[in-house]
XYZ file of N, CA, C and O in Angstrom:
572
model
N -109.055 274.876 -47.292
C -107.619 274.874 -47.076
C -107.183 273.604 -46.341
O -106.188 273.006 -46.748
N -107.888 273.141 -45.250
C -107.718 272.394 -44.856
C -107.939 270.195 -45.323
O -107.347 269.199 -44.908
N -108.922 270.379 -46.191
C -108.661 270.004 -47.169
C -107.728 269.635 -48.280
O -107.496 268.460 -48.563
N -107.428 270.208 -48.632
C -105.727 270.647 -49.521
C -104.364 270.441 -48.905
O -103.359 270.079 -49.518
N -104.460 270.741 -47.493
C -103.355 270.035 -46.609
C -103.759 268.594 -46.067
O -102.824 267.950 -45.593
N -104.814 268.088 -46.066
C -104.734 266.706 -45.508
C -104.588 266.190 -47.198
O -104.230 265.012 -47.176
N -104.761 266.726 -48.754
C -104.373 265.476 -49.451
C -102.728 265.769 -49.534
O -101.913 264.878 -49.774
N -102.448 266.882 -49.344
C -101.030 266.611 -49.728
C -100.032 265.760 -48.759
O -99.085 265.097 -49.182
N -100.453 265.909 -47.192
C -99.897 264.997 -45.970
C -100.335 263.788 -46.924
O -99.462 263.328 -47.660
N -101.593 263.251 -46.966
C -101.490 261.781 -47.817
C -100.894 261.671 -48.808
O -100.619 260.510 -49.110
N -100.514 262.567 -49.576
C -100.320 262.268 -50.867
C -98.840 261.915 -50.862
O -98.356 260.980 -51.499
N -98.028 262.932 -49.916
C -96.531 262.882 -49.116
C -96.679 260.866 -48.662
O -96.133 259.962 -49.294
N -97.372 260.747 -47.700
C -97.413 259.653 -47.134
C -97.335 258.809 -47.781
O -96.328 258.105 -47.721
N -98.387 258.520 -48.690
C -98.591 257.455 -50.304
C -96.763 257.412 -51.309
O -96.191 256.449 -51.819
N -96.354 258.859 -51.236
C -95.416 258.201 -52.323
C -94.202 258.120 -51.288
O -93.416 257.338 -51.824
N -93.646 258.547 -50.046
C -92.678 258.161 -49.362
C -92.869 256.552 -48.836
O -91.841 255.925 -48.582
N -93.897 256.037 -48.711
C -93.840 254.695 -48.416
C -93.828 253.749 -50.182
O -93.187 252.711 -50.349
N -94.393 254.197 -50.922
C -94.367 253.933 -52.160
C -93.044 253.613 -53.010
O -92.779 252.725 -53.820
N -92.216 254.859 -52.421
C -90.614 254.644 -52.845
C -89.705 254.057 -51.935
O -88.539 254.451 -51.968
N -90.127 252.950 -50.913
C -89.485 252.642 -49.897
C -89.249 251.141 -50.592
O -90.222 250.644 -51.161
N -87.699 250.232 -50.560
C -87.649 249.167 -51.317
C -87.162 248.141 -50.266
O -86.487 248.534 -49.314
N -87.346 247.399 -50.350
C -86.381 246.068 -49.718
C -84.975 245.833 -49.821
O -84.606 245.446 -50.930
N -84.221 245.951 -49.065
C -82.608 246.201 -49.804
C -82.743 244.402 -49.624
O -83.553 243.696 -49.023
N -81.343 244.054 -50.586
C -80.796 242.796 -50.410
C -80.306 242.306 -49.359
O -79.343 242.882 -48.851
N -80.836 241.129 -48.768
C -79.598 240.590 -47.982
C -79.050 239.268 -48.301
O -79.831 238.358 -48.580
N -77.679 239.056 -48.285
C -77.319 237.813 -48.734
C -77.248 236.419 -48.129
O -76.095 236.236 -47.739
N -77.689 235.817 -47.997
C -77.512 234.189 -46.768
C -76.520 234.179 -46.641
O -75.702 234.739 -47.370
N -76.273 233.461 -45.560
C -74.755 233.190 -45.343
C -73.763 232.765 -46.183
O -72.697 233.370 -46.296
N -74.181 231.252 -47.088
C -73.590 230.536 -47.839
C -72.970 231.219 -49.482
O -72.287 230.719 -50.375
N -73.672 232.704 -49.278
C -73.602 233.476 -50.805
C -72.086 233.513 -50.883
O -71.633 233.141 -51.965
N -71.162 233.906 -49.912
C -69.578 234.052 -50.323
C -69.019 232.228 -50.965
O -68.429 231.923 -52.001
N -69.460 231.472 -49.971
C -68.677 230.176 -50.700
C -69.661 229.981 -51.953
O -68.952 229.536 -52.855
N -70.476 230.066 -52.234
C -71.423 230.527 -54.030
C -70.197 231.182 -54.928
O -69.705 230.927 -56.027
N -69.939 232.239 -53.806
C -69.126 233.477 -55.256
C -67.824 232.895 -55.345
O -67.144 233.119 -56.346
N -67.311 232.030 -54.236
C -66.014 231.892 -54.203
C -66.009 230.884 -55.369
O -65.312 231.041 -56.371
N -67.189 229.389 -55.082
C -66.885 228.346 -56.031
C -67.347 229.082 -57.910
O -67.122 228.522 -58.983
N -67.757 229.921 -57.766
C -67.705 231.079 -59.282
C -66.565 231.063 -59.694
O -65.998 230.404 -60.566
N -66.146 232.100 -58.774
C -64.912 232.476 -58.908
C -63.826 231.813 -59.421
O -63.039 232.256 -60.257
N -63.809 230.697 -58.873
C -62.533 229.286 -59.320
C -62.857 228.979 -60.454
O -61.874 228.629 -61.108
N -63.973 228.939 -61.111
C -64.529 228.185 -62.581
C -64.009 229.225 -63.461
O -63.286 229.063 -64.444
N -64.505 230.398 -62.943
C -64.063 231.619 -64.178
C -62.276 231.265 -64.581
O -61.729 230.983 -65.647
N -61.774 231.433 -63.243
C -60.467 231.349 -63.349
C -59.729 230.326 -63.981
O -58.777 230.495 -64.742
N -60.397 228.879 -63.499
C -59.743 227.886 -64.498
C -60.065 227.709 -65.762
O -59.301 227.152 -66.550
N -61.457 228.252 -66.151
C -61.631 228.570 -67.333
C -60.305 229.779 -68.174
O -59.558 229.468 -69.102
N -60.351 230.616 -67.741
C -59.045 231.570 -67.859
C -57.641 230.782 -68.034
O -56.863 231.036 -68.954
N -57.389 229.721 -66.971
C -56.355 229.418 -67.602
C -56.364 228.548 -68.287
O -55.295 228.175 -68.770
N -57.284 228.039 -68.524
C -57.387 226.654 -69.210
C -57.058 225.590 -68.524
O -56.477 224.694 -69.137
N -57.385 225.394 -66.882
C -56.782 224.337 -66.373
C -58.060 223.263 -65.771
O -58.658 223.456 -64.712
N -58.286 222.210 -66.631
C -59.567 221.220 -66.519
C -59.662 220.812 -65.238
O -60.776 221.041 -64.766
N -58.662 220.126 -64.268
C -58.691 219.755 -63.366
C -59.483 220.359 -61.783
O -60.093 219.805 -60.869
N -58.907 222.334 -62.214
C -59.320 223.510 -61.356
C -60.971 223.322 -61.920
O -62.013 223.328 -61.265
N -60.786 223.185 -63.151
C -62.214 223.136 -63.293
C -63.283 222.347 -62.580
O -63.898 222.638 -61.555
N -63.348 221.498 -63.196
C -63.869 219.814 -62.413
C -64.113 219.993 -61.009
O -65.228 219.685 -60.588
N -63.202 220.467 -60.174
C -63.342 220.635 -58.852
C -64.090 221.849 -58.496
O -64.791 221.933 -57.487
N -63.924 222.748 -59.324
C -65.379 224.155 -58.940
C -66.490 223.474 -59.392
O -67.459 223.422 -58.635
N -66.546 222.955 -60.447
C -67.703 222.599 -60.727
C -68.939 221.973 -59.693
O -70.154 222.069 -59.523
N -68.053 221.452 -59.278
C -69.131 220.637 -58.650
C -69.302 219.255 -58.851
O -69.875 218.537 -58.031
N -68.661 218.716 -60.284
C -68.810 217.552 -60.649
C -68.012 217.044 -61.215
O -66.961 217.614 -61.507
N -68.412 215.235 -61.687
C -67.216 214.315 -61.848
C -67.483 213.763 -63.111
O -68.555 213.192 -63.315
N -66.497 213.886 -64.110
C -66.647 213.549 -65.456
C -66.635 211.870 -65.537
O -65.971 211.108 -64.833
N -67.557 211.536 -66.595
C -67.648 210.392 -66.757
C -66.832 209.420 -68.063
O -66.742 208.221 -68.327
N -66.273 210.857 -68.728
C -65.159 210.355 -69.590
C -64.136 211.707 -69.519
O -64.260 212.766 -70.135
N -63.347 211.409 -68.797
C -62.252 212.194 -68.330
C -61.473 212.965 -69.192
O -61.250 214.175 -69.212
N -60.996 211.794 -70.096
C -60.183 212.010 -71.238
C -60.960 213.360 -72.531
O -60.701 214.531 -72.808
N -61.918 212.389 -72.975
C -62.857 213.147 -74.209
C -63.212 215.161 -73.490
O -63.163 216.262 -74.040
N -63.530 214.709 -72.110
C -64.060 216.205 -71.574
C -62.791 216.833 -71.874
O -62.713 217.450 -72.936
N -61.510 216.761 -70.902
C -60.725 217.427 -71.050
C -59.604 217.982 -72.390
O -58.795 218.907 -72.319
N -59.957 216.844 -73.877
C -59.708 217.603 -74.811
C -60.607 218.861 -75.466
O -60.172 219.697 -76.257
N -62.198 218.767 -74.845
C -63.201 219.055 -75.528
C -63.060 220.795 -74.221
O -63.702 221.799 -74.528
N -62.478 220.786 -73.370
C -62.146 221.723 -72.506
C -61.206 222.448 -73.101
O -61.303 223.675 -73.118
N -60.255 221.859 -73.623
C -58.902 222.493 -73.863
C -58.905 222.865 -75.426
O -57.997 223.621 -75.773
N -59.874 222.404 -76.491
C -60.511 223.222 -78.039
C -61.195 224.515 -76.958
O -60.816 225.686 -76.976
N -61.865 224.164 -76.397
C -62.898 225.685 -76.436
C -61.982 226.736 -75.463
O -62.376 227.902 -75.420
N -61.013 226.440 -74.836
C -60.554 227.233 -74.585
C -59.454 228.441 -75.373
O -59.118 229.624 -75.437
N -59.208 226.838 -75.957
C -58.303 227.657 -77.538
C -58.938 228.466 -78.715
O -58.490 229.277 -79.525
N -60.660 227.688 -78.382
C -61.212 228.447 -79.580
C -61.540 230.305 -78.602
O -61.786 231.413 -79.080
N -61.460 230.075 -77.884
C -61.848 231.585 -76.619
C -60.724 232.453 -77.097
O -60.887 233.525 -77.679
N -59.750 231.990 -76.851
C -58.428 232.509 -77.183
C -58.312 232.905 -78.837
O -57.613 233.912 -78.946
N -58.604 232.603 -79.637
C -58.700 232.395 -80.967
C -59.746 233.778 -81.302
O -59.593 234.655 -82.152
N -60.739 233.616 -80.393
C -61.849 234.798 -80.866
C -61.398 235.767 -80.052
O -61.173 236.656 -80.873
N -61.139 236.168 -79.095
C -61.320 237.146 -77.900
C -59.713 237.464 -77.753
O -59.534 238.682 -77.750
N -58.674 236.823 -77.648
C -57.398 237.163 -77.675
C -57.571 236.490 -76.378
O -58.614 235.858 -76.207
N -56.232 236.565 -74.954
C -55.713 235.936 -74.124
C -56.568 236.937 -73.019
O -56.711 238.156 -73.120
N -56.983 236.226 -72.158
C -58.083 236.559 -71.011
C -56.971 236.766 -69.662
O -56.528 235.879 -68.933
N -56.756 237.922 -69.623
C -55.949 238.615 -68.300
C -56.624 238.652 -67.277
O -55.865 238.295 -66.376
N -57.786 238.911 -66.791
C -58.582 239.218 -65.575
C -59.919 239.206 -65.863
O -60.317 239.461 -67.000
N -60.990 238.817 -64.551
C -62.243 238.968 -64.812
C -62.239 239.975 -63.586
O -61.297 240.491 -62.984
N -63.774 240.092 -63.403
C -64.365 240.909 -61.843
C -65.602 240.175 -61.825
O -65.972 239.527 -62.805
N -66.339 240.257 -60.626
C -67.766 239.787 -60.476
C -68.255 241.320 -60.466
O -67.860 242.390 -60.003
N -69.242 240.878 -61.166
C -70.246 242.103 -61.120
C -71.535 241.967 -60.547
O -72.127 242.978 -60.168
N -72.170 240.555 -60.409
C -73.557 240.836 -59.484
C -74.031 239.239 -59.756
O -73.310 238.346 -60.201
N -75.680 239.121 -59.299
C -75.773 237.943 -59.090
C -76.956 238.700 -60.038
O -77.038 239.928 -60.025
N -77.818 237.913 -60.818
C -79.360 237.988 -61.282
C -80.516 237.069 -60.209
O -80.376 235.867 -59.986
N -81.298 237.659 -59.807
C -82.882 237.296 -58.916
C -83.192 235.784 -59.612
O -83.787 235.985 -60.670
N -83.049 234.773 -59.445
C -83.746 234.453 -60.148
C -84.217 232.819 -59.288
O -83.351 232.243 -58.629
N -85.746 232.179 -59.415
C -85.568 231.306 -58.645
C -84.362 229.917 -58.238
O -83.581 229.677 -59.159
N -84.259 229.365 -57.428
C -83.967 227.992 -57.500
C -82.437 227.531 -58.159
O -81.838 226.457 -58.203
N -82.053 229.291 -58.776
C -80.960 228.720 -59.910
C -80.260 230.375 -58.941
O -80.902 231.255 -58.368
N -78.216 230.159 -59.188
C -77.975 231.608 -58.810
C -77.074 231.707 -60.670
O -76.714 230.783 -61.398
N -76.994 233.083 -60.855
C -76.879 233.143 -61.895
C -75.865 234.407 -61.442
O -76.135 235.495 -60.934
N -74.851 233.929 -61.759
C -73.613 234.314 -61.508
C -73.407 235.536 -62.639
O -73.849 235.250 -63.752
N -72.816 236.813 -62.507
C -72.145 237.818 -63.714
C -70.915 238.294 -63.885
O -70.871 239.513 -63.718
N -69.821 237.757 -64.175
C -68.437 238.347 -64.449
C -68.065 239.340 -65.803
O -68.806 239.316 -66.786
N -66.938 240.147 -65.761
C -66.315 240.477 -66.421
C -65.022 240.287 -66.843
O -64.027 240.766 -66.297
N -65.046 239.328 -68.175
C -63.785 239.124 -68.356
C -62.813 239.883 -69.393
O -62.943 240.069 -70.603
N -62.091 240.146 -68.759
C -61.079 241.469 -69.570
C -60.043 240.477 -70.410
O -59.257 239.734 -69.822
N -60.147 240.563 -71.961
C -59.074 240.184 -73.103
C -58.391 240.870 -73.599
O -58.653 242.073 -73.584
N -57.633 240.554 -74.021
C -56.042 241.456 -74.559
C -55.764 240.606 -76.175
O -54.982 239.657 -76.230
N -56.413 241.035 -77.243
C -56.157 240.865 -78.437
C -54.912 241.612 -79.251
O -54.878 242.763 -79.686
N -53.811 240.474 -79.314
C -52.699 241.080 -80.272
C -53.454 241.163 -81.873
O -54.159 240.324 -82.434
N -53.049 242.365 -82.284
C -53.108 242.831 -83.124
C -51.611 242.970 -84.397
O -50.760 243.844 -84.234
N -51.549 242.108 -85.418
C -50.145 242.317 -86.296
C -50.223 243.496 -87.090
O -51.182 243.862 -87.770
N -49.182 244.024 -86.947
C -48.497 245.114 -87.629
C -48.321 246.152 -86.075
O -48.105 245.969 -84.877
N -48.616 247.497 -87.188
C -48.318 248.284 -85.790
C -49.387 248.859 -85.299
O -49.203 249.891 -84.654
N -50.707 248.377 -85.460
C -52.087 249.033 -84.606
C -52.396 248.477 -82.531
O -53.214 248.686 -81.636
N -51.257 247.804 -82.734
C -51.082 247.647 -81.054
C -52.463 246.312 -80.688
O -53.196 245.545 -81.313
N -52.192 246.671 -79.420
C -53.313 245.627 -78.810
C -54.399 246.228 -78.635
O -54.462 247.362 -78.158
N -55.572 245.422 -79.063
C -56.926 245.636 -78.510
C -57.630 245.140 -77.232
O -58.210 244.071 -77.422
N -57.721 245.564 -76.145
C -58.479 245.552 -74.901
C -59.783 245.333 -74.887
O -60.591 245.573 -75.784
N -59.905 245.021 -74.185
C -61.648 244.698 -74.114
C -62.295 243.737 -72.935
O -61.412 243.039 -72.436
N -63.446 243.538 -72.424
C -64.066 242.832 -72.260
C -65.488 242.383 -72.298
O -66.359 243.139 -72.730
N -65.786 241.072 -71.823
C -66.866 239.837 -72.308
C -67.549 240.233 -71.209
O -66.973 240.810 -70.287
N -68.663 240.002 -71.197
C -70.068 239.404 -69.760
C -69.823 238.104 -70.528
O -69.701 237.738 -71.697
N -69.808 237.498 -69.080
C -69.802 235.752 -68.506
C -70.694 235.473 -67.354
O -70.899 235.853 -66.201
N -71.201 234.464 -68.393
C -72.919 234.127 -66.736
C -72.256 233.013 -66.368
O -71.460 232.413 -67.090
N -72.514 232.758 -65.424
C -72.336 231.260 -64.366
C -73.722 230.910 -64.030
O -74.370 231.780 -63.448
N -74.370 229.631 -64.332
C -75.507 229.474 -63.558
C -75.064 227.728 -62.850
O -74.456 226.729 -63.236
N -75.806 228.181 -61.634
C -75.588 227.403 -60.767
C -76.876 226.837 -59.627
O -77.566 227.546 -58.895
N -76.913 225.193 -59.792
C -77.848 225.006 -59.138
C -77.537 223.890 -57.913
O -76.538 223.176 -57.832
N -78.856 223.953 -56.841
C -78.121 223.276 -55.715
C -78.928 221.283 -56.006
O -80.093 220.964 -56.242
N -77.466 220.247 -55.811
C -77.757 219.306 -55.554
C -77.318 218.372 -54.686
O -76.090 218.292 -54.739
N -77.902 217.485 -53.757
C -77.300 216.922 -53.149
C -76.749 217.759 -51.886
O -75.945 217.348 -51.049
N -77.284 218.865 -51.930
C -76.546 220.103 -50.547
C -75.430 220.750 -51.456
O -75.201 221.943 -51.255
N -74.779 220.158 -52.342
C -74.155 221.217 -53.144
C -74.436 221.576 -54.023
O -75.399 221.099 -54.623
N -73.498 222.886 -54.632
C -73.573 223.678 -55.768
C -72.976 223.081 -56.934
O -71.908 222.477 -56.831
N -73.765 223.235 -58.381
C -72.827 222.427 -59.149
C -73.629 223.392 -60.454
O -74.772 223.836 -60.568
N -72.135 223.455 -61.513
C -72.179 223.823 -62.469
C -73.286 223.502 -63.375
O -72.997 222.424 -63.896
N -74.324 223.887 -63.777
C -75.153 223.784 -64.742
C -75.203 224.277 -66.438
O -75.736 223.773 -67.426
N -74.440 225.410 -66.242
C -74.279 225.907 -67.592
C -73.278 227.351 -67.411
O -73.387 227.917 -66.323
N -72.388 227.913 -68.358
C -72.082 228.750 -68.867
C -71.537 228.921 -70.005
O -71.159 228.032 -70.767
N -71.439 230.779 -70.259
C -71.745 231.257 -71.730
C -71.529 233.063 -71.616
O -72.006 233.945 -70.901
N -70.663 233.014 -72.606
C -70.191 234.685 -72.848
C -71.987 235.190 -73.577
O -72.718 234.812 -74.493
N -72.005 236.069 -72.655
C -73.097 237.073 -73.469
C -72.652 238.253 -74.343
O -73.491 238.951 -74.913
């Protein structure tokens, strides 16, 4: 009997420490991370290059060419997805060396005739890496 109660005390012991996890904690610098996100999503949203450029992180080397080549893909966004009303952040992904940003962006597709508007939204990654002491745009992309 006694036996049988010392495996189950271990056995208790083994899986309560077993299911015990590391919660997250965030560095300090994680809010100005989400904030400079945040601004990219948004000027992406409105289509405004300049808001852009400045979240980014960086400085175009042909000003002109970027900002028509900004203002097609925003039209082509608009074109596929309908007009982008709001995003949300939804989380960050683990991942080394890089933060990998997750939004939700909510579209509002007019629809002609009388089937109304279609609602919806996109997952949008932000990835972001550090240079120079700052953060700067590396890549994004609707999943």
């Amino acid at each position: 009997m006694k036996k049988y109660l010392f495996l189950l005390t271990l056995f208790t012991i083994v899986f309560i420490s077993g299911c015990a996890s590391k919660s997250f904690q965030p560095s300090p610098g994680d809010d100005q991370v989400r904030q400079q996100g945040e601004e990219i999503v948004s000027a992406v949203i409105a289509a405004d290059y300049e808001r852009f450029v400045a979240g980014s992180g960086d400085k175009s080397d042909n000003p002109e060419q970027d900002t028509a080549d900004f203002k097609r893909s925003c039209r082509q966004l608009t074109e596929q997805f309908g007009t982008a009303e709001s995003f949300r952040f939804l989380g960050e992904l683990q991942t080394p060396l890089l933060i990998n940003q997750i939004y939700a962006v909510r579209f509002i597709k007019t629809k002609n005739g009388n089937s109304g508007n279609i609602e919806h939204e996109q997952m949008f990654q932000l990835i972001l890496g550090k240079q120079d002491g700052k953060y700067k745009l590396l890549g994004m992309r609707f999943i």
